[in-house]
Amino acid sequence: MLSDVTTPQDLDDRFREALAGLAAAPRRRDPAERVHDGAPLTGAQLLDLFDAQVTSRQLDLAGRWLRSFGEGFYTIGSAGHEGNAAVAAALRPGDPALLHYRSGAFYCLRAAQAAGEVAFPGPEGETDAPTPGAQATPAEAEPARPEAAPTPSDAEEPPPETEVGAGAGAETGVEAAVGAAGGPAAGRDGAAGREDAYAGAARDVLRGMVASAREPIAGGRHKVFGRADLAIVPTTSTIASHLPRAVGAGLALERLRRRDPAGRRAGADPLGDVGQPPRSPWPPDAIVVCSFGDASVNHASATAAFNTAGWYDHTGLRIPVLFVCEDNGLGISVRSPKGWVEATLRSKPGIRYFSADGTDPVQAYEAAVEAAGWVRRHRRPAVLHLSTVRLMGHAGADAEAAYRSSGEIAADLDRDPLLATARLLVAAGVATADELLARYDERGWQVRRIAEEVLGEPKLASAAEVVAETAPRRPARVARAVADAATRAGGPGAAARADVFGGRLPEAAGPLTLAQSINAALADGMLDHPGMVVFGEDVAARGGVYGVTKGLRDRYGAARVFDTLLDETSILGLGLGAGLAGLLPVPEIQYLAYLHNAEDQLRGEAATMRFFSSGAFRNPMVVRVPGLAYQEGFGGHFHNDNSLAVLRDVPGLVIAVPARPDDAAAMVRTCLASAAVDGSVCVLVEPIALYHTRDLYTEGDGEWLADYAGPGAWAAGHAPVGRARVYGVGSAEDVTIVTFGNGVPMSLRAAATLADEGIGSRVVDLRWIAPLPVADIVREASVTGRVLVVDETRRSGGVGEGVLAALVDGGYVGAARRVASVDSFVPLGPAAREVLVTEDAITQGARTLLAR
């Protein structure tokens, strides 16, 4: 008698009992034949699905076994969701996939497909065959929109030099598919002395479960589904947070497909011989697939992704992304209201809806082929809604009986997808119950053996090993990249550069403001990086609310500089996907306060990509964020946000705050080079109040303007990540003022006042908030033995806390004092002066420090 709670033993016993009760078919069927009339699957293909499902099921059982004696660290399994193997079979191995954490069968089938060991299409050049018996849908019968028509360059574009995950062939031989004595094909295991692709996939997953440092994607940092050679991008367990990235990858993939073969915009040649055209790691006609659970349809990230995909489709732009919702009716213990998920998914404008019973392998495969084929042909978004079941609860510690009845559990057991596939194989005469049981047991023993082997593998054993791939820094290579860009801009690209700037080069324009310098540096960056794209709210037609991106669209076209919808999650998601697809995205978040709407896209998705993939995947990106306070007569807290705390604690993130025009241009170049060379995620926080500032000490002095450096001076003026800039005022021997952003001009004015009193100051502009220029801070503080930290962010959680900690950790033993803004939001009007740092506070703070 089985218990009311589905334990691993229950599930195994149930499968064996049900299999034993299956009657053999009247005749054996050739595996090359369809399993029944009108079916889209042959017997050999159904056996391949069964093998993938069995491997996934045995992995779930092994995961619970490992956990039972404290050697397994992850028990969220795929039992009940094994129908997603049919989705993998309907795709090509080069289609990038961002997978839900119940995607074990998908992962196993993709591994076998890429290895050419299954009877499903492998080579990327093959086209989707029509589903037997399927009828054209009304949407398919409609003529394609003019924007969707392939251009001549689309048809002539050569395939990428490397197609990740391309399979070795479509046919593997039906005799090999069935195998001897109903087991895995001869020559894959034992006899040939090597593992087949399913065993290799099982080893990958088991290594993740035991946190082995030899796990191929995350290196023991987390249990994720991912492998670069399988085009499977690892995702975090954050619910639905990977969907905006999938949309961005789809948009970028399609834009790359539509570029001419040289990667240039049509109608002009602004690049000349400068730079290399961007290339996607995936085939030109690839589609992006992302899977998620039913509860995730309610998440803000999912809503943003669906809305963005539909919004772009409505405008005529193409996003070839297939959303796959695996609906088991539960979010841990919370039920999805009956009919809610379908109603929600059907109602998404611009997204084609497909559905199927995910526990029926034939129906699931047929729907997946139809959905994937539709997305591939039309280059438009669709959602495949698969009804599934969840077996063995949410995870190992889940007591289902607390929220599910025994009848509900039994009903799900009756819909076990592994059992459904077995029933069909036996009924069709492709295999007998005994043969399938032998296949199941052989794979089970193999998975258990592999589990025992990986137990002894080394774990990550030091902090250095854990963080090694979080954000590697190669400053020499970044500096060389800046120098190389200067050589190109001043040499072979000089004519193109002159053309882009209309013959009026910025270095000949006279002193520029901060905004003008950033604009010129972005224009130079786009010339040197053909894959660089600038986007965000109002950045194209208007040129940004502060004019910082003015003229860029006219110079580089709407494909590279474009406006987005009003949603910060989607803006960053587009950037994440674009970087993954081979572009260099530079998104803008219109105000720092708006970043909080989407901060998880930076924390949970951007900063973790290298961490979860051991550097196999990266998402280079430079996020521009106008921010900080001191906008006289404008704003309130949404336009004067003075908090950087949410950014400072994200591991690996580069945070740049340029204060001077000449620094700004150099730091833009550094961020672009760091993103391109190291795959860095950089956030450039641009002080709004300094955008158009011209004067420093007195009105009309022009002291806060600076000439734009020509290419010949870029290398010498390089601003390395994590290096400060130091100003000497007076004797520069009495006090060191450490500051950044708006604090720089205020501190310089305060230093001038102190100089009149005979006090010499060293003003240190941090420039980089992360990583902090610790060596520069400690060195400059030690010169005077008195440090005043001027922090325009808040006293609690502000940058000043990090500076003081760095001084203590660095062995500084002198006096220190802090001047910071009040723990308050920035109010409207003159009241802002009551909570923000002032010049008087700086001078008084220095005097108090010197009086000690």
Short mmCIF file of N, CA and C in Angstrom, two decimals, residues 713-782:
data_model
loop_
_atom_site.label_atom_id
_atom_site.label_comp_id
_atom_site.label_asym_id
_atom_site.label_seq_id
_atom_site.Cartn_x
_atom_site.Cartn_y
_atom_site.Cartn_z
N ALA A 713 45.55 61.36 -27.26
CA ALA A 713 45.74 61.55 -25.82
C ALA A 713 44.94 60.54 -24.99
N TRP A 714 44.24 59.62 -25.62
CA TRP A 714 43.39 58.69 -24.86
C TRP A 714 44.21 57.77 -23.97
N ALA A 715 45.27 57.23 -24.49
CA ALA A 715 46.07 56.29 -23.71
C ALA A 715 46.68 56.98 -22.49
N ALA A 716 47.22 58.17 -22.70
CA ALA A 716 47.85 58.89 -21.58
C ALA A 716 46.82 59.33 -20.55
N GLY A 717 45.60 59.60 -20.99
CA GLY A 717 44.55 60.06 -20.08
C GLY A 717 43.64 58.95 -19.61
N HIS A 718 44.05 57.70 -19.79
CA HIS A 718 43.23 56.55 -19.39
C HIS A 718 42.91 56.60 -17.90
N ALA A 719 41.66 56.32 -17.55
CA ALA A 719 41.22 56.31 -16.15
C ALA A 719 40.95 54.87 -15.74
N PRO A 720 41.93 54.17 -15.18
CA PRO A 720 41.74 52.75 -14.83
C PRO A 720 40.64 52.55 -13.79
N VAL A 721 39.95 51.44 -13.89
CA VAL A 721 38.95 51.11 -12.89
C VAL A 721 39.61 51.05 -11.52
N GLY A 722 39.00 51.74 -10.54
CA GLY A 722 39.53 51.68 -9.18
C GLY A 722 40.69 52.60 -8.90
N ARG A 723 40.89 53.65 -9.70
CA ARG A 723 41.96 54.61 -9.45
C ARG A 723 41.36 56.01 -9.29
N ALA A 724 41.79 56.72 -8.25
CA ALA A 724 41.25 58.03 -7.92
C ALA A 724 42.00 59.14 -8.65
N ARG A 725 41.47 60.34 -8.55
CA ARG A 725 42.14 61.54 -9.05
C ARG A 725 42.37 62.48 -7.87
N VAL A 726 43.55 63.06 -7.78
CA VAL A 726 43.92 63.88 -6.62
C VAL A 726 44.19 65.31 -7.06
N TYR A 727 43.63 66.27 -6.32
CA TYR A 727 43.86 67.70 -6.54
C TYR A 727 44.61 68.26 -5.32
N GLY A 728 45.61 69.06 -5.57
CA GLY A 728 46.31 69.75 -4.48
C GLY A 728 45.89 71.20 -4.41
N VAL A 729 45.48 71.64 -3.25
CA VAL A 729 45.06 73.03 -3.05
C VAL A 729 45.91 73.63 -1.93
N GLY A 730 46.55 74.74 -2.21
CA GLY A 730 47.46 75.34 -1.24
C GLY A 730 48.67 74.43 -1.05
N SER A 731 49.11 74.28 0.20
CA SER A 731 50.27 73.43 0.47
C SER A 731 49.93 71.95 0.33
N ALA A 732 48.64 71.60 0.38
CA ALA A 732 48.16 70.22 0.26
C ALA A 732 48.75 69.31 1.33
N GLU A 733 49.09 69.89 2.49
CA GLU A 733 49.76 69.09 3.52
C GLU A 733 48.99 68.96 4.82
N ASP A 734 47.84 69.62 4.94
CA ASP A 734 47.18 69.67 6.25
C ASP A 734 46.00 68.70 6.39
N VAL A 735 45.21 68.55 5.37
CA VAL A 735 44.02 67.71 5.47
C VAL A 735 43.75 67.05 4.12
N THR A 736 43.28 65.83 4.17
CA THR A 736 42.88 65.10 2.96
C THR A 736 41.36 65.00 2.94
N ILE A 737 40.76 65.50 1.88
CA ILE A 737 39.30 65.42 1.71
C ILE A 737 39.00 64.36 0.66
N VAL A 738 38.29 63.33 1.06
CA VAL A 738 37.94 62.23 0.16
C VAL A 738 36.48 62.36 -0.21
N THR A 739 36.19 62.42 -1.50
CA THR A 739 34.82 62.69 -1.93
C THR A 739 34.58 62.13 -3.32
N PHE A 740 33.46 62.47 -3.91
CA PHE A 740 33.11 62.01 -5.27
C PHE A 740 31.91 62.83 -5.75
N GLY A 741 31.59 62.74 -7.03
CA GLY A 741 30.39 63.37 -7.60
C GLY A 741 30.30 64.84 -7.31
N ASN A 742 29.12 65.28 -6.85
CA ASN A 742 28.92 66.69 -6.54
C ASN A 742 29.83 67.17 -5.42
N GLY A 743 30.31 66.22 -4.62
CA GLY A 743 31.22 66.59 -3.54
C GLY A 743 32.54 67.11 -4.04
N VAL A 744 32.92 66.82 -5.28
CA VAL A 744 34.23 67.26 -5.79
C VAL A 744 34.26 68.77 -5.96
N PRO A 745 33.35 69.38 -6.74
CA PRO A 745 33.42 70.83 -6.83
C PRO A 745 33.16 71.52 -5.50
N MET A 746 32.26 70.97 -4.68
CA MET A 746 32.03 71.59 -3.38
C MET A 746 33.29 71.54 -2.52
N SER A 747 33.97 70.41 -2.54
CA SER A 747 35.19 70.27 -1.73
C SER A 747 36.31 71.17 -2.25
N LEU A 748 36.39 71.33 -3.55
CA LEU A 748 37.41 72.22 -4.11
C LEU A 748 37.15 73.67 -3.71
N ARG A 749 35.87 74.06 -3.70
CA ARG A 749 35.56 75.42 -3.26
C ARG A 749 35.85 75.57 -1.76
N ALA A 750 35.50 74.53 -0.98
CA ALA A 750 35.81 74.58 0.45
C ALA A 750 37.32 74.62 0.68
N ALA A 751 38.07 73.88 -0.13
CA ALA A 751 39.53 73.87 0.00
C ALA A 751 40.10 75.24 -0.32
N ALA A 752 39.49 75.93 -1.27
CA ALA A 752 39.96 77.28 -1.59
C ALA A 752 39.73 78.22 -0.42
N THR A 753 38.59 78.07 0.25
CA THR A 753 38.32 78.89 1.44
C THR A 753 39.33 78.57 2.54
N LEU A 754 39.62 77.30 2.74
CA LEU A 754 40.59 76.89 3.75
C LEU A 754 42.00 77.39 3.40
N ALA A 755 42.31 77.41 2.10
CA ALA A 755 43.63 77.90 1.68
C ALA A 755 43.82 79.36 2.07
N ASP A 756 42.72 80.13 1.99
CA ASP A 756 42.80 81.54 2.40
C ASP A 756 43.10 81.65 3.89
N GLU A 757 42.81 80.58 4.64
CA GLU A 757 43.11 80.55 6.07
C GLU A 757 44.45 79.89 6.36
N GLY A 758 45.18 79.55 5.29
CA GLY A 758 46.48 78.94 5.46
C GLY A 758 46.45 77.43 5.62
N ILE A 759 45.34 76.84 5.30
CA ILE A 759 45.20 75.38 5.42
C ILE A 759 45.30 74.76 4.03
N GLY A 760 46.25 73.85 3.87
CA GLY A 760 46.43 73.18 2.58
C GLY A 760 45.66 71.87 2.53
N SER A 761 45.02 71.57 1.42
CA SER A 761 44.16 70.39 1.29
C SER A 761 44.52 69.53 0.09
N ARG A 762 44.33 68.26 0.25
CA ARG A 762 44.40 67.29 -0.86
C ARG A 762 42.98 66.79 -1.07
N VAL A 763 42.41 67.06 -2.23
CA VAL A 763 41.05 66.62 -2.53
C VAL A 763 41.14 65.38 -3.40
N VAL A 764 40.64 64.28 -2.88
CA VAL A 764 40.69 63.00 -3.59
C VAL A 764 39.31 62.71 -4.18
N ASP A 765 39.22 62.70 -5.50
CA ASP A 765 37.98 62.30 -6.19
C ASP A 765 38.04 60.80 -6.41
N LEU A 766 37.19 60.07 -5.70
CA LEU A 766 37.20 58.61 -5.80
C LEU A 766 37.01 58.13 -7.24
N ARG A 767 36.12 58.77 -7.96
CA ARG A 767 35.72 58.42 -9.34
C ARG A 767 35.04 57.05 -9.40
N TRP A 768 35.60 56.05 -8.76
CA TRP A 768 35.05 54.70 -8.79
C TRP A 768 34.55 54.34 -7.39
N ILE A 769 33.26 54.07 -7.29
CA ILE A 769 32.66 53.70 -6.00
C ILE A 769 32.83 52.21 -5.75
N ALA A 770 32.91 51.44 -6.83
CA ALA A 770 33.21 50.01 -6.72
C ALA A 770 33.94 49.59 -8.00
N PRO A 771 35.11 48.98 -7.88
CA PRO A 771 35.85 48.84 -6.62
C PRO A 771 36.42 50.18 -6.17
N LEU A 772 36.42 50.39 -4.86
CA LEU A 772 36.97 51.63 -4.31
C LEU A 772 38.48 51.70 -4.56
N PRO A 773 39.00 52.88 -4.81
CA PRO A 773 40.46 53.04 -4.97
C PRO A 773 41.17 53.02 -3.62
N VAL A 774 41.18 51.87 -2.98
CA VAL A 774 41.65 51.76 -1.60
C VAL A 774 43.10 52.21 -1.45
N ALA A 775 43.95 51.78 -2.36
CA ALA A 775 45.37 52.15 -2.23
C ALA A 775 45.54 53.66 -2.30
N ASP A 776 44.81 54.31 -3.20
CA ASP A 776 44.90 55.76 -3.33
C ASP A 776 44.37 56.45 -2.08
N ILE A 777 43.28 55.93 -1.52
CA ILE A 777 42.69 56.53 -0.32
C ILE A 777 43.68 56.48 0.84
N VAL A 778 44.24 55.30 1.08
CA VAL A 778 45.16 55.12 2.21
C VAL A 778 46.42 55.96 2.02
N ARG A 779 46.93 55.97 0.80
CA ARG A 779 48.16 56.76 0.53
C ARG A 779 47.93 58.24 0.78
N GLU A 780 46.86 58.77 0.21
CA GLU A 780 46.63 60.21 0.34
C GLU A 780 46.24 60.59 1.76
N ALA A 781 45.56 59.71 2.47
CA ALA A 781 45.22 59.99 3.87
C ALA A 781 46.47 60.02 4.74
N SER A 782 47.38 59.13 4.45
CA SER A 782 48.60 59.03 5.27
C SER A 782 49.51 60.23 5.10
#
